[in-house]
PDB file of C-alpha atoms and ligand atoms in Angstrom:
ATOM      1  CA  MET A   1       0.000   0.000   0.000  1.00 47.00           C
ATOM      2  CA  GLU A   2       2.755   2.430   0.977  1.00 51.00           C
ATOM      3  CA  PHE A   3       4.744   1.400  -2.009  1.00 53.00           C
ATOM      4  CA  CYS A   4       1.709   2.034  -4.179  1.00 53.00           C
ATOM      5  CA  GLY A   5       1.228   5.515  -2.661  1.00 55.00           C
ATOM      6  CA  GLY A   6       4.880   6.355  -3.142  1.00 55.00           C
ATOM      7  CA  PHE A   7       4.719   5.142  -6.670  1.00 53.00           C
ATOM      8  CA  LEU A   8       1.647   7.254  -7.347  1.00 53.00           C
ATOM      9  CA  VAL A   9       3.231  10.423  -5.935  1.00 53.00           C
ATOM     10  CA  GLY A  10       6.392   9.743  -7.897  1.00 53.00           C
ATOM     11  CA  TYR A  11       4.380   9.191 -11.013  1.00 54.00           C
ATOM     12  CA  LEU A  12       2.392  12.391 -10.533  1.00 51.00           C
ATOM     13  CA  LEU A  13       5.578  14.399  -9.919  1.00 52.00           C
ATOM     14  CA  PHE A  14       7.135  12.893 -12.969  1.00 54.00           C
ATOM     15  CA  SER A  15       4.097  13.640 -15.130  1.00 52.00           C
ATOM     16  CA  CYS A  16       4.034  17.168 -13.784  1.00 50.00           C
ATOM     17  CA  PHE A  17       7.697  17.550 -14.610  1.00 51.00           C
ATOM     18  CA  ALA A  18       7.269  16.067 -18.042  1.00 50.00           C
ATOM     19  CA  ILE A  19       4.068  17.726 -19.144  1.00 50.00           C
ATOM     20  CA  THR A  20       2.943  20.821 -17.286  1.00 52.00           C
ATOM     21  CA  CYS A  21       5.489  22.174 -14.856  1.00 56.00           C
ATOM     22  CA  TYR A  22       8.491  21.906 -17.088  1.00 62.00           C
ATOM     23  CA  GLY A  23       8.677  25.049 -19.178  1.00 78.00           C
ATOM     24  CA  VAL A  24      11.410  25.146 -21.773  1.00 93.00           C
ATOM     25  CA  THR A  25      12.971  28.558 -22.267  1.00 96.00           C
ATOM     26  CA  PHE A  26      13.228  29.880 -25.783  1.00 96.00           C
ATOM     27  CA  SER A  27      16.785  31.079 -25.166  1.00 96.00           C
ATOM     28  CA  SER A  28      17.848  27.512 -24.385  1.00 95.00           C
ATOM     29  CA  LEU A  29      16.740  26.204 -27.776  1.00 95.00           C
ATOM     30  CA  GLN A  30      19.103  25.807 -30.694  1.00 94.00           C
ATOM     31  CA  ARG A  31      18.097  27.127 -34.062  1.00 95.00           C
ATOM     32  CA  THR A  32      18.440  23.830 -35.906  1.00 95.00           C
ATOM     33  CA  LEU A  33      15.755  24.185 -38.561  1.00 96.00           C
ATOM     34  CA  ILE A  34      15.969  26.136 -41.769  1.00 96.00           C
ATOM     35  CA  VAL A  35      12.564  27.714 -42.388  1.00 98.00           C
ATOM     36  CA  SER A  36      11.219  29.756 -45.242  1.00 97.00           C
ATOM     37  CA  ALA A  37       7.781  31.182 -45.925  1.00 98.00           C
ATOM     38  CA  SER A  38       6.581  32.578 -49.214  1.00 97.00           C
ATOM     39  CA  SER A  39       3.475  33.564 -51.072  1.00 96.00           C
ATOM     40  CA  PRO A  40       2.799  34.375 -54.714  1.00 94.00           C
ATOM     41  CA  LYS A  41       1.089  37.507 -53.362  1.00 93.00           C
ATOM     42  CA  GLY A  42       4.297  38.854 -51.788  1.00 95.00           C
ATOM     43  CA  HIS A  43       4.361  40.092 -48.206  1.00 96.00           C
ATOM     44  CA  VAL A  44       0.915  41.635 -47.823  1.00 97.00           C
ATOM     45  CA  LEU A  45      -1.723  38.929 -47.526  1.00 97.00           C
ATOM     46  CA  LYS A  46      -5.445  38.701 -46.962  1.00 96.00           C
ATOM     47  CA  ALA A  47      -6.864  36.453 -44.241  1.00 96.00           C
ATOM     48  CA  GLY A  48      -9.291  33.824 -45.484  1.00 95.00           C
ATOM     49  CA  GLU A  49      -7.977  34.115 -49.036  1.00 95.00           C
ATOM     50  CA  ASP A  50      -4.229  34.119 -49.599  1.00 97.00           C
ATOM     51  CA  GLN A  51      -1.877  31.231 -49.114  1.00 97.00           C
ATOM     52  CA  LEU A  52       1.469  30.927 -47.410  1.00 97.00           C
ATOM     53  CA  THR A  53       3.872  28.111 -48.259  1.00 98.00           C
ATOM     54  CA  ILE A  54       6.180  27.159 -45.390  1.00 98.00           C
ATOM     55  CA  LYS A  55       9.256  25.003 -45.974  1.00 98.00           C
ATOM     56  CA  TRP A  56      11.461  23.491 -43.305  1.00 97.00           C
ATOM     57  CA  ALA A  57      14.466  21.168 -43.050  1.00 96.00           C
ATOM     58  CA  PHE A  58      17.078  20.266 -40.470  1.00 95.00           C
ATOM     59  CA  ASN A  59      20.218  22.345 -40.986  1.00 94.00           C
ATOM     60  CA  GLN A  60      22.651  19.658 -42.180  1.00 90.00           C
ATOM     61  CA  THR A  61      25.677  21.807 -41.352  1.00 90.00           C
ATOM     62  CA  PHE A  62      24.547  22.494 -37.778  1.00 85.00           C
ATOM     63  CA  PRO A  63      27.502  21.390 -35.636  1.00 83.00           C
ATOM     64  CA  PHE A  64      25.701  20.310 -32.419  1.00 78.00           C
ATOM     65  CA  GLY A  65      23.069  17.678 -31.893  1.00 77.00           C
ATOM     66  CA  THR A  66      20.908  15.793 -34.321  1.00 88.00           C
ATOM     67  CA  ASP A  67      17.262  15.507 -35.197  1.00 93.00           C
ATOM     68  CA  SER A  68      17.084  11.975 -33.765  1.00 93.00           C
ATOM     69  CA  THR A  69      14.767  13.010 -30.887  1.00 95.00           C
ATOM     70  CA  TYR A  70      12.398  14.972 -33.130  1.00 96.00           C
ATOM     71  CA  LYS A  71       8.914  13.466 -33.188  1.00 97.00           C
ATOM     72  CA  THR A  72       6.564  16.293 -34.107  1.00 97.00           C
ATOM     73  CA  ILE A  73       6.889  19.544 -35.948  1.00 97.00           C
ATOM     74  CA  LYS A  74       4.662  22.496 -35.073  1.00 98.00           C
ATOM     75  CA  LEU A  75       4.184  25.465 -37.367  1.00 98.00           C
ATOM     76  CA  ASN A  76       3.038  28.751 -35.820  1.00 98.00           C
ATOM     77  CA  LEU A  77       2.210  32.221 -36.970  1.00 98.00           C
ATOM     78  CA  CYS A  78       3.922  34.693 -34.622  1.00 98.00           C
ATOM     79  CA  TYR A  79       3.575  38.405 -33.936  1.00 98.00           C
ATOM     80  CA  ALA A  80       6.482  40.573 -35.065  1.00 98.00           C
ATOM     81  CA  PRO A  81       7.764  43.135 -32.497  1.00 97.00           C
ATOM     82  CA  ILE A  82       5.946  45.973 -34.273  1.00 96.00           C
ATOM     83  CA  SER A  83       2.596  44.244 -33.594  1.00 97.00           C
ATOM     84  CA  GLN A  84       3.497  43.389 -29.971  1.00 97.00           C
ATOM     85  CA  LYS A  85       4.189  46.958 -28.917  1.00 96.00           C
ATOM     86  CA  ASP A  86       1.804  48.090 -26.119  1.00 95.00           C
ATOM     87  CA  ARG A  87      -0.049  44.766 -26.332  1.00 96.00           C
ATOM     88  CA  SER A  88       0.774  42.690 -23.261  1.00 95.00           C
ATOM     89  CA  TRP A  89      -1.458  39.879 -24.521  1.00 96.00           C
ATOM     90  CA  ARG A  90       1.050  39.275 -27.338  1.00 97.00           C
ATOM     91  CA  LYS A  91       4.174  39.598 -25.194  1.00 96.00           C
ATOM     92  CA  SER A  92       7.237  37.435 -25.753  1.00 96.00           C
ATOM     93  CA  VAL A  93       8.218  35.457 -22.632  1.00 96.00           C
ATOM     94  CA  ASP A  94      11.311  33.263 -22.502  1.00 96.00           C
ATOM     95  CA  ASP A  95       9.349  30.492 -20.719  1.00 95.00           C
ATOM     96  CA  LEU A  96       7.550  28.931 -23.671  1.00 95.00           C
ATOM     97  CA  ASN A  97       4.573  27.917 -21.501  1.00 93.00           C
ATOM     98  CA  LYS A  98       3.903  31.624 -20.975  1.00 94.00           C
ATOM     99  CA  ASP A  99       5.032  32.968 -24.320  1.00 96.00           C
ATOM    100  CA  LYS A 100       2.341  34.815 -26.304  1.00 96.00           C
ATOM    101  CA  THR A 101       4.350  35.459 -29.459  1.00 97.00           C
ATOM    102  CA  CYS A 102       3.145  32.506 -31.479  1.00 97.00           C
ATOM    103  CA  GLN A 103      -0.571  32.251 -30.730  1.00 94.00           C
ATOM    104  CA  HIS A 104      -1.801  31.043 -34.095  1.00 96.00           C
ATOM    105  CA  LYS A 105      -1.219  27.385 -34.800  1.00 96.00           C
ATOM    106  CA  ILE A 106      -0.802  26.623 -38.469  1.00 98.00           C
ATOM    107  CA  VAL A 107      -0.388  22.841 -38.303  1.00 98.00           C
ATOM    108  CA  ALA A 108       1.343  20.046 -36.388  1.00 97.00           C
ATOM    109  CA  LYS A 109       2.831  17.130 -38.316  1.00 96.00           C
ATOM    110  CA  PRO A 110       5.018  14.120 -37.600  1.00 97.00           C
ATOM    111  CA  TYR A 111       8.685  15.004 -38.146  1.00 96.00           C
ATOM    112  CA  THR A 112      10.430  13.631 -41.190  1.00 94.00           C
ATOM    113  CA  PRO A 113      14.098  14.349 -41.814  1.00 90.00           C
ATOM    114  CA  SER A 114      13.636  15.337 -45.439  1.00 89.00           C
ATOM    115  CA  ASN A 115      12.811  18.769 -46.826  1.00 90.00           C
ATOM    116  CA  ASN A 116       9.171  19.472 -46.054  1.00 95.00           C
ATOM    117  CA  SER A 117       6.600  21.984 -47.061  1.00 96.00           C
ATOM    118  CA  PHE A 118       3.050  22.936 -46.130  1.00 98.00           C
ATOM    119  CA  THR A 119       0.719  25.337 -47.903  1.00 98.00           C
ATOM    120  CA  TRP A 120      -1.647  27.126 -45.572  1.00 97.00           C
ATOM    121  CA  THR A 121      -4.653  29.226 -46.486  1.00 97.00           C
ATOM    122  CA  ILE A 122      -4.571  31.975 -43.876  1.00 97.00           C
ATOM    123  CA  GLU A 123      -7.494  31.389 -41.555  1.00 96.00           C
ATOM    124  CA  THR A 124     -10.299  33.918 -41.383  1.00 94.00           C
ATOM    125  CA  ASP A 125      -9.819  34.603 -37.650  1.00 93.00           C
ATOM    126  CA  VAL A 126      -6.247  35.896 -38.010  1.00 96.00           C
ATOM    127  CA  PRO A 127      -6.217  39.565 -36.944  1.00 95.00           C
ATOM    128  CA  THR A 128      -4.542  42.347 -38.896  1.00 96.00           C
ATOM    129  CA  ALA A 129      -0.880  42.459 -37.818  1.00 97.00           C
ATOM    130  CA  THR A 130       2.711  41.838 -38.911  1.00 97.00           C
ATOM    131  CA  TYR A 131       3.875  38.262 -38.533  1.00 98.00           C
ATOM    132  CA  PHE A 132       6.639  35.741 -39.053  1.00 98.00           C
ATOM    133  CA  VAL A 133       6.536  31.954 -39.050  1.00 98.00           C
ATOM    134  CA  ARG A 134       8.263  29.856 -36.383  1.00 98.00           C
ATOM    135  CA  VAL A 135       8.591  26.074 -36.472  1.00 98.00           C
ATOM    136  CA  TYR A 136       9.198  24.100 -33.273  1.00 98.00           C
ATOM    137  CA  ALA A 137      10.560  20.558 -33.179  1.00 97.00           C
ATOM    138  CA  LEU A 138       9.053  18.565 -30.278  1.00 97.00           C
ATOM    139  CA  ASP A 139      10.295  15.321 -28.782  1.00 96.00           C
ATOM    140  CA  GLU A 140       8.118  12.375 -27.770  1.00 96.00           C
ATOM    141  CA  ARG A 141       7.131  14.175 -24.521  1.00 95.00           C
ATOM    142  CA  GLU A 142       5.850  17.121 -26.594  1.00 94.00           C
ATOM    143  CA  ILE A 143       8.693  19.311 -25.343  1.00 95.00           C
ATOM    144  CA  GLN A 144      10.403  21.801 -27.639  1.00 96.00           C
ATOM    145  CA  VAL A 145      13.911  20.661 -28.568  1.00 95.00           C
ATOM    146  CA  GLY A 146      14.718  22.877 -31.518  1.00 96.00           C
ATOM    147  CA  TYR A 147      13.271  25.605 -33.697  1.00 97.00           C
ATOM    148  CA  GLY A 148      13.590  27.621 -36.847  1.00 97.00           C
ATOM    149  CA  GLN A 149      11.940  30.761 -38.148  1.00 98.00           C
ATOM    150  CA  ASN A 150      11.648  32.567 -41.456  1.00 98.00           C
ATOM    151  CA  THR A 151      13.168  35.738 -40.032  1.00 97.00           C
ATOM    152  CA  ASP A 152      16.433  36.713 -38.371  1.00 97.00           C
ATOM    153  CA  ALA A 153      16.999  36.704 -34.588  1.00 95.00           C
ATOM    154  CA  THR A 154      15.879  40.337 -34.275  1.00 95.00           C
ATOM    155  CA  LYS A 155      12.710  39.583 -36.283  1.00 96.00           C
ATOM    156  CA  VAL A 156      13.152  42.262 -38.910  1.00 95.00           C
ATOM    157  CA  VAL A 157      13.562  40.588 -42.301  1.00 96.00           C
ATOM    158  CA  ASP A 158      10.962  38.763 -44.361  1.00 96.00           C
ATOM    159  CA  LEU A 159       7.934  39.650 -42.201  1.00 97.00           C
ATOM    160  CA  PHE A 160       4.382  39.297 -43.475  1.00 97.00           C
ATOM    161  CA  GLU A 161       1.553  41.735 -43.107  1.00 97.00           C
ATOM    162  CA  ILE A 162      -1.803  40.015 -42.851  1.00 97.00           C
ATOM    163  CA  ARG A 163      -4.991  41.989 -43.318  1.00 96.00           C
ATOM    164  CA  ALA A 164      -8.097  40.685 -41.618  1.00 94.00           C
ATOM    165  CA  ILE A 165     -11.333  40.400 -43.521  1.00 83.00           C
ATOM    166  CA  SER A 166     -12.812  43.902 -43.258  1.00 72.00           C
ATOM    167  CA  GLY A 167     -16.381  44.382 -44.434  1.00 55.00           C
ATOM    168  CA  ARG A 168     -17.892  41.862 -46.771  1.00 52.00           C
ATOM    169  CA  HIS A 169     -17.529  41.253 -50.434  1.00 54.00           C
ATOM    170  CA  VAL A 170     -19.909  42.963 -52.837  1.00 49.00           C
ATOM    171  CA  SER A 171     -20.961  39.607 -54.263  1.00 53.00           C
ATOM    172  CA  LEU A 172     -21.734  38.360 -50.763  1.00 56.00           C
ATOM    173  CA  ASP A 173     -23.784  41.475 -50.051  1.00 55.00           C
ATOM    174  CA  ILE A 174     -25.757  41.030 -53.285  1.00 56.00           C
ATOM    175  CA  ALA A 175     -26.341  37.387 -52.419  1.00 59.00           C
ATOM    176  CA  SER A 176     -27.582  38.258 -48.933  1.00 61.00           C
ATOM    177  CA  VAL A 177     -29.913  41.006 -50.270  1.00 60.00           C
ATOM    178  CA  CYS A 178     -31.339  38.534 -52.814  1.00 56.00           C
ATOM    179  CA  PHE A 179     -31.752  36.003 -50.067  1.00 60.00           C
ATOM    180  CA  SER A 180     -33.565  38.472 -47.792  1.00 67.00           C
ATOM    181  CA  VAL A 181     -35.907  39.551 -50.593  1.00 62.00           C
ATOM    182  CA  PHE A 182     -36.524  35.910 -51.412  1.00 59.00           C
ATOM    183  CA  SER A 183     -37.370  35.057 -47.796  1.00 71.00           C
ATOM    184  CA  VAL A 184     -39.738  38.071 -47.426  1.00 66.00           C
ATOM    185  CA  VAL A 185     -41.475  37.146 -50.683  1.00 64.00           C
ATOM    186  CA  SER A 186     -41.790  33.490 -49.730  1.00 70.00           C
ATOM    187  CA  LEU A 187     -43.144  34.476 -46.308  1.00 67.00           C
ATOM    188  CA  ALA A 188     -45.760  36.701 -48.037  1.00 70.00           C
ATOM    189  CA  VAL A 189     -46.681  33.887 -50.416  1.00 67.00           C
ATOM    190  CA  PHE A 190     -46.934  31.483 -47.496  1.00 61.00           C
ATOM    191  CA  PHE A 191     -49.318  33.783 -45.589  1.00 64.00           C
ATOM    192  CA  TYR A 192     -51.358  34.457 -48.719  1.00 69.00           C
ATOM    193  CA  LEU A 193     -51.743  30.715 -49.333  1.00 68.00           C
ATOM    194  CA  GLU A 194     -52.552  30.049 -45.670  1.00 72.00           C
ATOM    195  CA  LYS A 195     -55.168  32.793 -45.685  1.00 72.00           C
ATOM    196  CA  ARG A 196     -56.655  31.513 -48.914  1.00 68.00           C
ATOM    197  CA  LYS A 197     -56.757  27.981 -47.521  1.00 64.00           C
ATOM    198  CA  GLY A 198     -58.529  29.415 -44.458  1.00 61.00           C
ATOM    199  CA  ASN A 199     -61.072  31.212 -46.650  1.00 59.00           C
ATOM    200  CA  VAL A 200     -61.718  28.048 -48.635  1.00 53.00           C
ATOM    201  CA  THR A 201     -62.351  26.154 -45.408  1.00 50.00           C
ATOM    202  CA  ASP A 202     -64.670  28.924 -44.243  1.00 52.00           C
ATOM    203  CA  GLU A 203     -66.625  28.786 -47.469  1.00 49.00           C
ATOM    204  CA  ASN A 204     -66.836  25.021 -47.209  1.00 50.00           C
ATOM    205  CA  GLY A 205     -67.859  25.389 -43.577  1.00 47.00           C
ATOM    206  CA  LYS A 206     -70.683  27.760 -44.566  1.00 47.00           C
ATOM    207  CA  SER A 207     -72.038  25.558 -47.328  1.00 42.00           C
TER     208      SER A 207
HETATM  209  C1  NAG B   1      23.208  26.188 -40.417  1.00 82.37           C
HETATM  210  O1  NAG B   1      24.049  26.065 -39.314  1.00 82.37           O
HETATM  211  C2  NAG B   1      25.318  26.708 -39.486  1.00 82.37           C
HETATM  212  C3  NAG B   1      26.160  26.375 -38.262  1.00 82.37           C
HETATM  213  O2  NAG B   1      25.523  26.785 -37.068  1.00 82.37           O
HETATM  214  C4  NAG B   1      25.100  28.199 -39.648  1.00 82.37           C
HETATM  215  O3  NAG B   1      26.323  28.870 -39.821  1.00 82.37           O
HETATM  216  C5  NAG B   1      24.208  28.449 -40.852  1.00 82.37           C
HETATM  217  O4  NAG B   1      23.919  29.822 -40.966  1.00 82.37           O
HETATM  218  C6  NAG B   1      22.928  27.655 -40.716  1.00 82.37           C
HETATM  219  N1  NAG B   1      22.183  27.788 -41.958  1.00 82.37           N
HETATM  220  C7  NAG B   1      21.011  28.418 -42.020  1.00 82.37           C
HETATM  221  C8  NAG B   1      20.422  28.528 -43.383  1.00 82.37           C
HETATM  222  O5  NAG B   1      20.440  28.849 -41.029  1.00 82.37           O
HETATM  223  C1  NAG B   2      17.141  19.844 -48.605  1.00 82.37           C
HETATM  224  O1  NAG B   2      17.353  20.844 -49.601  1.00 82.37           O
HETATM  225  C2  NAG B   2      18.662  21.377 -49.594  1.00 82.37           C
HETATM  226  C3  NAG B   2      18.713  22.514 -50.599  1.00 82.37           C
HETATM  227  O2  NAG B   2      17.983  22.220 -51.748  1.00 82.37           O
HETATM  228  C4  NAG B   2      19.677  20.275 -49.915  1.00 82.37           C
HETATM  229  O3  NAG B   2      20.983  20.792 -49.898  1.00 82.37           O
HETATM  230  C5  NAG B   2      19.545  19.189 -48.844  1.00 82.37           C
HETATM  231  O4  NAG B   2      20.391  18.114 -49.137  1.00 82.37           O
HETATM  232  C6  NAG B   2      18.108  18.683 -48.765  1.00 82.37           C
HETATM  233  N1  NAG B   2      18.006  17.790 -47.629  1.00 82.37           N
HETATM  234  C7  NAG B   2      17.371  16.624 -47.678  1.00 82.37           C
HETATM  235  C8  NAG B   2      17.413  15.805 -46.420  1.00 82.37           C
HETATM  236  O5  NAG B   2      16.784  16.209 -48.679  1.00 82.37           O
END
């Protein structure tokens, strides 16, 4: 019984260490991945419409470590410093559990050592801001063990400006007007028919 309790506590502590309590710091990670992001539309993109192609590969000339512990690769859209200014809810924190830089998940995929790419249609809920792409390599415990990003360390080059969907498209507006007119007309027709049916019943009732 005591052994079991001890085991349980040990297990809980270990899980805590492995999953929740153990926060990797960004500054401790090596930049082992080569990442690029590009779009045929250039560097100003529309949410919900334009596409971003992200490519990543392990830097073969990186002198330390290997990719042997890499299990999963996570692609994130991250706020550039210009879009973090005066916005504490986007703040960069070295403890990755608390970091708010990379709030928008693009995709998570199993790691493969070859050159990889993923084409992402920017999701409609991405707010207007300036961004870069960061890729994290995670080990089997889901802990970050390496990263790469499509910008330099100071996050200045190759940034993307994403514009949120503002207002609706003209075609959408026309469609919704048509739809409203259609529903008003069909409601009118429905009431007319109902009324007529009622009258017919009345007449039948009288006769
Ligand atoms: C790959 O790693 C080497 C050694 O750290 C570095 O000099 C080089 O800039 C890296 N390549 C890229 C494209 O990041
Ligand atoms: C990835 O692409 C680079 C540049 O084209 C090439 O040098 C490298 O060998 C490729 N790596 C793999 C694992 O295919």
